[in-house]
Amino acid sequence: MATVHVGHDENSREIPKAQTKKIWKTFWILAGITALEFLVAGVKHPLHLPQLFVIFTFLIMTIAKAALIVAEFMHLAHEVKTLIWSIVIPFTFIIWLVIALLVEGSTILSSHF
Amino acid sequence: MASTASVIEHPTTDLWGGGVEPLKASYGKLMMWFFLLSDAFSFSALLVTYGMIRHAHAAWPEGATLFSQEYWPIPELVFTHFPFTHANLPLAFVGLMTFILIMSSVTMVLAVEAGHRMDKKDVEKWMLWTILGGLAFVGSQAWEWSIFISGSHDGLKLADGSVLRGANLINNEYGPPAFADLFFFITGFHGTHVFSGVILNIVIFFNVAYGTYERRGHYEMVEKVGLYWHFVDLVWVFVFTFFYLI
């Protein structure tokens, strides 16, 4: 806080240094998970991995990536708690949608396909 | 000390007097969040539909090498092309597209970060990179579509002796008609979002360059459009998993 004087000319104003360490850390984790997904996609047939195991693995990695993007890139983790919950809680409806369609899906579709 | 002072300075009646942000976020930012929430429902419905219709069809028989309209294709046999080469590279191009989109998400956060520091030059630079990434992604998707539509050289021989080549909304050489329909609809809906995002980013870039936000005193518009841009990346993470990996 040595220079209190702030000029109207934008060139005279001192710009703080960029803080990008956390951003790049998030990027490397995202890139790492994506690379892992490719690895699993590549070996799932040669190694005869069970389909349920593959789907479950992909699902966990996808949700991890999504959570990272929302928390860090979209900054939701650093918002007020009420805001976090008002975004996260409605997502339970999507879980309901998935379960409902999994349970009733084959009955609905067996008459169409 | 400071908190006690602020309580005395602002009586509780002020809470209902307006001008208070209970969620510590501006109206515009909140509405962007709720819009994205509703958009997430649209994409979820599309992806759940994909899972449901795929499940209703016969699965790819173990060891099969040919497409058939009798069963659902596996993505690593459909998406094998890469520009400027005829090599068989399953999912390599989608991998590149995923990388481009994650990268452009990173440059967008960097633009937001530069905005917090009121660094006009840096915001301009990172916004330009983000726009470039977005255009690269839309271009890649256009290439992917054209390959998908024109199809393979041999096509699919049907039982009546005719040959089915490429894909449209009625039938396709890769599998049941619904496969191409869902491909066009889901990646198309996402691609439209990316395209809208690129246009929004260009508008923001010009506002930054004209000094609109410098005069306003903050770069919050970059944050709001940034939320949209990250959401587009977020949706791709799911499309990538459910359409290309599983």
Short mmCIF file of C-alpha atoms in Angstrom, two decimals:
data_model
loop_
_atom_site.label_atom_id
_atom_site.label_comp_id
_atom_site.label_asym_id
_atom_site.label_seq_id
_atom_site.Cartn_x
_atom_site.Cartn_y
_atom_site.Cartn_z
CA MET A 1 0.00 0.00 0.00
CA ALA A 2 2.91 2.31 -0.72
CA THR A 3 1.26 4.17 -3.58
CA VAL A 4 -2.17 5.38 -2.52
CA HIS A 5 -2.43 7.75 -5.44
CA VAL A 6 -4.65 6.33 -8.17
CA GLY A 7 -4.58 8.16 -11.48
CA HIS A 8 -7.46 8.26 -13.95
CA ASP A 9 -5.14 7.25 -16.74
CA GLU A 10 -5.28 3.45 -16.83
CA ASN A 11 -1.59 3.16 -17.72
CA SER A 12 -0.48 4.86 -14.53
CA ARG A 13 -2.44 2.39 -12.34
CA GLU A 14 -0.52 -0.54 -10.98
CA ILE A 15 -1.98 -3.92 -11.99
CA PRO A 16 -1.47 -6.77 -9.49
CA LYS A 17 0.23 -9.94 -10.64
CA ALA A 18 -1.90 -12.79 -11.94
CA GLN A 19 -2.83 -15.59 -9.47
CA THR A 20 -3.21 -18.60 -11.74
CA LYS A 21 -1.69 -21.47 -9.76
CA LYS A 22 -5.04 -22.95 -8.68
CA ILE A 23 -6.53 -22.60 -12.20
CA TRP A 24 -3.73 -24.63 -13.75
CA LYS A 25 -3.87 -27.21 -10.98
CA THR A 26 -7.59 -27.73 -11.73
CA PHE A 27 -6.77 -28.00 -15.43
CA TRP A 28 -4.15 -30.71 -14.87
CA ILE A 29 -6.54 -32.75 -12.72
CA LEU A 30 -9.24 -32.46 -15.44
CA ALA A 31 -6.75 -33.45 -18.14
CA GLY A 32 -5.55 -36.37 -16.00
CA ILE A 33 -9.06 -37.74 -15.47
CA THR A 34 -9.80 -37.40 -19.21
CA ALA A 35 -6.61 -39.33 -20.03
CA LEU A 36 -7.70 -42.03 -17.57
CA GLU A 37 -11.10 -42.21 -19.29
CA PHE A 38 -9.37 -42.83 -22.63
CA LEU A 39 -7.26 -45.51 -21.03
CA VAL A 40 -10.35 -47.34 -19.73
CA ALA A 41 -12.09 -46.90 -23.11
CA GLY A 42 -9.03 -48.41 -24.80
CA VAL A 43 -8.63 -51.47 -22.60
CA LYS A 44 -12.28 -52.28 -21.87
CA HIS A 45 -12.61 -54.69 -24.83
CA PRO A 46 -9.10 -56.25 -24.87
CA LEU A 47 -9.30 -56.93 -21.12
CA HIS A 48 -13.00 -57.98 -21.26
CA LEU A 49 -13.95 -55.64 -18.43
CA PRO A 50 -17.52 -56.16 -17.21
CA GLN A 51 -19.90 -53.59 -18.74
CA LEU A 52 -21.36 -52.59 -15.39
CA PHE A 53 -17.89 -51.92 -13.99
CA VAL A 54 -16.96 -49.79 -17.04
CA ILE A 55 -20.14 -47.71 -16.82
CA PHE A 56 -19.67 -47.21 -13.09
CA THR A 57 -16.03 -46.12 -13.55
CA PHE A 58 -16.94 -43.65 -16.31
CA LEU A 59 -19.80 -42.29 -14.21
CA ILE A 60 -17.58 -41.61 -11.20
CA MET A 61 -14.88 -39.93 -13.31
CA THR A 62 -17.47 -37.82 -15.16
CA ILE A 63 -19.11 -36.64 -11.95
CA ALA A 64 -15.68 -35.83 -10.50
CA LYS A 65 -14.86 -33.70 -13.56
CA ALA A 66 -18.24 -31.98 -13.45
CA ALA A 67 -17.86 -31.20 -9.75
CA LEU A 68 -14.40 -29.70 -10.34
CA ILE A 69 -15.62 -27.49 -13.19
CA VAL A 70 -18.61 -26.26 -11.20
CA ALA A 71 -16.68 -25.77 -7.95
CA GLU A 72 -13.52 -24.13 -9.29
CA PHE A 73 -14.07 -22.79 -12.80
CA MET A 74 -17.63 -21.63 -12.10
CA HIS A 75 -16.54 -20.60 -8.61
CA LEU A 76 -19.58 -22.17 -6.92
CA ALA A 77 -17.51 -23.63 -4.06
CA HIS A 78 -16.57 -20.09 -3.03
CA GLU A 79 -20.13 -18.70 -3.05
CA VAL A 80 -22.52 -18.30 -0.11
CA LYS A 81 -23.87 -21.61 1.25
CA THR A 82 -27.48 -20.75 0.37
CA LEU A 83 -26.49 -20.20 -3.26
CA ILE A 84 -24.60 -23.50 -3.36
CA TRP A 85 -27.60 -25.45 -2.06
CA SER A 86 -30.12 -23.66 -4.28
CA ILE A 87 -28.15 -24.91 -7.29
CA VAL A 88 -27.24 -28.38 -6.00
CA ILE A 89 -30.58 -29.48 -4.46
CA PRO A 90 -32.63 -29.18 -7.72
CA PHE A 91 -30.22 -31.69 -9.27
CA THR A 92 -31.84 -34.41 -7.16
CA PHE A 93 -34.73 -34.18 -9.65
CA ILE A 94 -32.36 -35.39 -12.34
CA ILE A 95 -31.44 -38.39 -10.19
CA TRP A 96 -35.15 -39.05 -9.83
CA LEU A 97 -35.55 -38.80 -13.63
CA VAL A 98 -32.75 -41.31 -14.21
CA ILE A 99 -34.14 -43.80 -11.69
CA ALA A 100 -37.71 -43.40 -12.95
CA LEU A 101 -36.70 -43.99 -16.57
CA LEU A 102 -34.44 -46.91 -15.68
CA VAL A 103 -37.23 -48.62 -13.78
CA GLU A 104 -40.05 -47.89 -16.22
CA GLY A 105 -38.01 -47.46 -19.39
CA SER A 106 -38.13 -50.99 -20.72
CA THR A 107 -41.90 -51.15 -20.16
CA ILE A 108 -42.45 -47.88 -22.02
CA LEU A 109 -40.15 -48.76 -24.91
CA SER A 110 -40.95 -52.45 -25.37
CA SER A 111 -44.12 -51.43 -27.21
CA HIS A 112 -42.15 -49.17 -29.58
CA PHE A 113 -38.97 -50.97 -30.57
CA MET B 1 -14.98 -5.13 16.26
CA ALA B 2 -15.72 -4.53 12.62
CA SER B 3 -18.80 -6.75 12.60
CA THR B 4 -20.25 -5.11 15.71
CA ALA B 5 -19.83 -1.73 14.09
CA SER B 6 -21.57 -2.80 10.90
CA VAL B 7 -24.55 -4.15 12.84
CA ILE B 8 -25.03 -0.81 14.51
CA GLU B 9 -24.57 1.09 11.27
CA HIS B 10 -27.14 -1.01 9.39
CA PRO B 11 -30.34 -1.70 11.40
CA THR B 12 -32.30 -4.85 10.50
CA THR B 13 -35.03 -2.81 8.82
CA ASP B 14 -32.53 -2.12 6.02
CA LEU B 15 -32.76 -5.80 4.98
CA TRP B 16 -36.16 -5.12 3.45
CA GLY B 17 -35.24 -1.72 2.13
CA GLY B 18 -33.59 -3.07 -1.00
CA GLY B 19 -30.00 -2.89 -2.13
CA VAL B 20 -29.00 -5.92 -0.05
CA GLU B 21 -27.59 -9.04 -1.72
CA PRO B 22 -28.39 -11.98 0.60
CA LEU B 23 -26.53 -14.43 -1.65
CA LYS B 24 -23.58 -12.04 -2.15
CA ALA B 25 -24.12 -12.28 -5.89
CA SER B 26 -25.69 -9.80 -8.28
CA TYR B 27 -29.11 -10.31 -9.85
CA GLY B 28 -27.59 -11.03 -13.27
CA LYS B 29 -25.24 -13.66 -11.91
CA LEU B 30 -28.03 -15.41 -9.97
CA MET B 31 -30.28 -15.47 -13.02
CA MET B 32 -27.44 -16.92 -15.10
CA TRP B 33 -27.09 -19.69 -12.51
CA PHE B 34 -30.81 -20.49 -12.59
CA PHE B 35 -30.89 -20.38 -16.39
CA LEU B 36 -28.00 -22.84 -16.47
CA LEU B 37 -29.85 -25.06 -13.99
CA SER B 38 -32.86 -25.21 -16.32
CA ASP B 39 -30.57 -25.83 -19.28
CA ALA B 40 -28.97 -28.69 -17.36
CA PHE B 41 -32.43 -30.27 -17.17
CA SER B 42 -32.81 -30.07 -20.96
CA PHE B 43 -29.49 -31.78 -21.54
CA SER B 44 -30.17 -34.37 -18.84
CA ALA B 45 -33.48 -35.23 -20.49
CA LEU B 46 -31.70 -35.71 -23.84
CA LEU B 47 -28.98 -37.91 -22.35
CA VAL B 48 -31.41 -39.97 -20.27
CA THR B 49 -33.46 -40.47 -23.45
CA TYR B 50 -30.31 -41.67 -25.20
CA GLY B 51 -29.64 -44.19 -22.43
CA MET B 52 -33.23 -45.38 -22.44
CA ILE B 53 -33.48 -45.85 -26.22
CA ARG B 54 -30.09 -47.52 -26.38
CA HIS B 55 -31.11 -49.89 -23.60
CA ALA B 56 -34.28 -50.78 -25.52
CA HIS B 57 -32.19 -51.98 -28.51
CA ALA B 58 -30.07 -55.11 -28.72
CA ALA B 59 -26.51 -54.56 -27.49
CA TRP B 60 -23.41 -54.96 -29.68
CA PRO B 61 -22.66 -58.72 -29.87
CA GLU B 62 -19.28 -59.64 -28.40
CA GLY B 63 -16.70 -59.95 -31.19
CA ALA B 64 -18.90 -58.48 -33.94
CA THR B 65 -17.08 -56.31 -36.51
CA LEU B 66 -19.90 -55.19 -38.82
CA PHE B 67 -22.63 -52.64 -38.27
CA SER B 68 -26.23 -53.80 -38.38
CA GLN B 69 -29.61 -52.19 -37.98
CA GLU B 70 -30.42 -55.05 -35.60
CA TYR B 71 -28.20 -53.79 -32.78
CA TRP B 72 -26.75 -50.55 -31.36
CA PRO B 73 -23.24 -49.64 -32.62
CA ILE B 74 -20.26 -49.06 -30.32
CA PRO B 75 -18.74 -45.56 -30.62
CA GLU B 76 -15.12 -46.68 -31.07
CA LEU B 77 -16.12 -48.28 -34.38
CA VAL B 78 -18.18 -45.30 -35.60
CA PHE B 79 -15.86 -42.40 -34.77
CA THR B 80 -12.50 -43.49 -36.15
CA HIS B 81 -11.57 -40.66 -38.52
CA PHE B 82 -8.98 -37.94 -38.07
CA PRO B 83 -8.35 -35.01 -40.46
CA PHE B 84 -5.53 -35.33 -43.03
CA THR B 85 -5.08 -39.06 -42.44
CA HIS B 86 -6.79 -42.28 -43.41
CA ALA B 87 -5.49 -44.12 -40.36
CA ASN B 88 -7.98 -45.87 -38.10
CA LEU B 89 -7.87 -43.78 -34.90
CA PRO B 90 -10.85 -44.58 -32.68
CA LEU B 91 -12.06 -41.61 -30.60
CA ALA B 92 -8.83 -39.64 -31.19
CA PHE B 93 -10.64 -36.72 -32.81
CA VAL B 94 -13.25 -36.49 -30.02
CA GLY B 95 -10.35 -36.53 -27.59
CA LEU B 96 -8.86 -33.53 -29.38
CA MET B 97 -12.24 -31.75 -29.31
CA THR B 98 -12.53 -32.43 -25.56
CA PHE B 99 -9.06 -31.03 -25.03
CA ILE B 100 -9.87 -27.89 -27.08
CA LEU B 101 -13.01 -27.23 -25.02
CA ILE B 102 -11.33 -27.78 -21.63
CA MET B 103 -8.49 -25.51 -22.78
CA SER B 104 -10.92 -22.75 -23.78
CA SER B 105 -12.57 -23.12 -20.38
CA VAL B 106 -9.18 -22.48 -18.78
CA THR B 107 -8.55 -19.37 -20.88
CA MET B 108 -12.02 -18.15 -19.82
CA VAL B 109 -11.13 -18.47 -16.11
CA LEU B 110 -7.92 -16.63 -16.86
CA ALA B 111 -9.97 -13.83 -18.47
CA VAL B 112 -12.21 -13.65 -15.37
CA GLU B 113 -9.13 -13.59 -13.14
CA ALA B 114 -7.64 -10.76 -15.21
CA GLY B 115 -10.96 -8.91 -14.88
CA HIS B 116 -10.70 -9.05 -11.08
CA ARG B 117 -7.34 -7.30 -11.39
CA MET B 118 -8.82 -4.73 -13.82
CA ASP B 119 -6.17 -5.78 -16.32
CA LYS B 120 -7.79 -4.79 -19.62
CA LYS B 121 -4.97 -6.07 -21.85
CA ASP B 122 -5.00 -9.51 -20.21
CA VAL B 123 -8.81 -9.81 -20.40
CA GLU B 124 -8.62 -9.01 -24.12
CA LYS B 125 -5.89 -11.58 -24.66
CA TRP B 126 -7.65 -14.43 -22.83
CA MET B 127 -11.06 -13.60 -24.37
CA LEU B 128 -9.50 -13.86 -27.82
CA TRP B 129 -8.01 -17.27 -26.97
CA THR B 130 -11.41 -18.40 -25.65
CA ILE B 131 -13.13 -17.28 -28.87
CA LEU B 132 -10.49 -19.08 -30.90
CA GLY B 133 -10.99 -22.28 -28.87
CA GLY B 134 -14.77 -22.06 -29.35
CA LEU B 135 -14.44 -21.60 -33.10
CA ALA B 136 -12.00 -24.51 -33.29
CA PHE B 137 -14.51 -26.70 -31.46
CA VAL B 138 -17.47 -25.73 -33.67
CA GLY B 139 -15.29 -26.28 -36.75
CA SER B 140 -14.26 -29.72 -35.49
CA GLN B 141 -17.86 -30.63 -34.88
CA ALA B 142 -18.80 -29.54 -38.42
CA TRP B 143 -16.05 -31.84 -39.75
CA GLU B 144 -17.27 -34.70 -37.55
CA TRP B 145 -20.83 -34.22 -38.82
CA SER B 146 -19.78 -34.20 -42.48
CA ILE B 147 -17.81 -37.45 -42.01
CA PHE B 148 -20.75 -39.01 -40.16
CA ILE B 149 -23.23 -37.91 -42.85
CA SER B 150 -21.16 -38.95 -45.88
CA GLY B 151 -20.33 -42.32 -44.29
CA SER B 152 -17.87 -45.06 -45.21
CA HIS B 153 -16.89 -46.20 -48.69
CA ASP B 154 -18.56 -49.60 -48.50
CA GLY B 155 -21.62 -48.58 -46.57
CA LEU B 156 -24.00 -51.11 -45.08
CA LYS B 157 -25.41 -53.91 -47.25
CA LEU B 158 -29.05 -54.49 -46.47
CA ALA B 159 -30.88 -57.83 -46.72
CA ASP B 160 -32.57 -56.81 -49.99
CA GLY B 161 -29.16 -56.20 -51.62
CA SER B 162 -29.30 -52.39 -51.55
CA VAL B 163 -26.48 -50.41 -49.92
CA LEU B 164 -27.00 -47.81 -47.21
CA ARG B 165 -24.28 -45.17 -47.08
CA GLY B 166 -23.81 -42.44 -44.48
CA ALA B 167 -26.52 -41.10 -42.21
CA ASN B 168 -29.64 -38.97 -42.18
CA LEU B 169 -32.65 -38.68 -39.90
CA ILE B 170 -34.46 -41.64 -41.50
CA ASN B 171 -31.74 -44.27 -41.60
CA ASN B 172 -27.98 -44.73 -41.29
CA GLU B 173 -25.28 -47.30 -41.95
CA TYR B 174 -24.09 -47.47 -38.32
CA GLY B 175 -27.12 -48.94 -36.61
CA PRO B 176 -30.80 -48.40 -35.81
CA PRO B 177 -32.31 -45.09 -37.12
CA ALA B 178 -32.52 -43.70 -33.57
CA PHE B 179 -28.73 -43.80 -33.26
CA ALA B 180 -28.14 -41.10 -35.90
CA ASP B 181 -31.20 -39.14 -34.75
CA LEU B 182 -29.81 -38.94 -31.23
CA PHE B 183 -26.33 -38.11 -32.53
CA PHE B 184 -27.65 -35.18 -34.57
CA PHE B 185 -29.95 -33.98 -31.83
CA ILE B 186 -27.60 -34.17 -28.84
CA THR B 187 -24.36 -32.98 -30.45
CA GLY B 188 -26.38 -30.45 -32.48
CA PHE B 189 -28.04 -29.02 -29.38
CA HIS B 190 -24.65 -28.79 -27.69
CA GLY B 191 -23.01 -27.31 -30.80
CA THR B 192 -25.71 -24.62 -30.94
CA HIS B 193 -24.86 -23.76 -27.35
CA VAL B 194 -21.16 -23.50 -28.21
CA PHE B 195 -21.96 -21.31 -31.22
CA SER B 196 -24.14 -18.97 -29.08
CA GLY B 197 -21.34 -18.88 -26.53
CA VAL B 198 -18.80 -17.84 -29.18
CA ILE B 199 -21.10 -14.98 -30.27
CA LEU B 200 -21.56 -13.87 -26.63
CA ASN B 201 -17.78 -14.02 -26.14
CA ILE B 202 -17.22 -11.85 -29.23
CA VAL B 203 -19.71 -9.26 -27.91
CA ILE B 204 -17.93 -9.25 -24.54
CA PHE B 205 -14.54 -8.97 -26.25
CA PHE B 206 -15.61 -5.83 -28.11
CA ASN B 207 -17.05 -4.33 -24.91
CA VAL B 208 -13.74 -5.00 -23.17
CA ALA B 209 -11.78 -3.49 -26.06
CA TYR B 210 -13.99 -0.37 -26.12
CA GLY B 211 -13.36 0.07 -22.38
CA THR B 212 -17.03 -0.35 -21.38
CA TYR B 213 -16.17 -2.41 -18.28
CA GLU B 214 -13.13 -0.27 -17.45
CA ARG B 215 -15.47 2.73 -17.19
CA ARG B 216 -18.08 0.68 -15.29
CA GLY B 217 -15.44 -0.15 -12.73
CA HIS B 218 -15.83 -3.95 -12.84
CA TYR B 219 -15.66 -6.87 -15.27
CA GLU B 220 -18.66 -8.81 -13.96
CA MET B 221 -20.09 -9.32 -17.45
CA VAL B 222 -17.03 -11.44 -18.23
CA GLU B 223 -17.88 -13.59 -15.19
CA LYS B 224 -21.51 -14.05 -16.26
CA VAL B 225 -20.66 -15.08 -19.80
CA GLY B 226 -17.85 -17.15 -18.30
CA LEU B 227 -20.45 -19.13 -16.31
CA TYR B 228 -22.27 -19.92 -19.55
CA TRP B 229 -19.04 -20.93 -21.26
CA HIS B 230 -18.03 -23.30 -18.45
CA PHE B 231 -21.50 -24.82 -18.55
CA VAL B 232 -21.01 -25.63 -22.23
CA ASP B 233 -17.77 -27.38 -21.27
CA LEU B 234 -19.58 -29.15 -18.43
CA VAL B 235 -22.26 -30.50 -20.77
CA TRP B 236 -19.59 -31.75 -23.16
CA VAL B 237 -18.03 -33.76 -20.31
CA PHE B 238 -21.33 -35.66 -20.05
CA VAL B 239 -21.97 -35.93 -23.81
CA PHE B 240 -18.43 -37.23 -24.21
CA THR B 241 -18.96 -39.93 -21.58
CA PHE B 242 -22.44 -41.08 -22.57
CA PHE B 243 -22.12 -40.80 -26.33
CA TYR B 244 -18.49 -41.62 -27.04
CA LEU B 245 -17.14 -43.66 -24.14
CA ILE B 246 -19.91 -45.96 -22.92
#
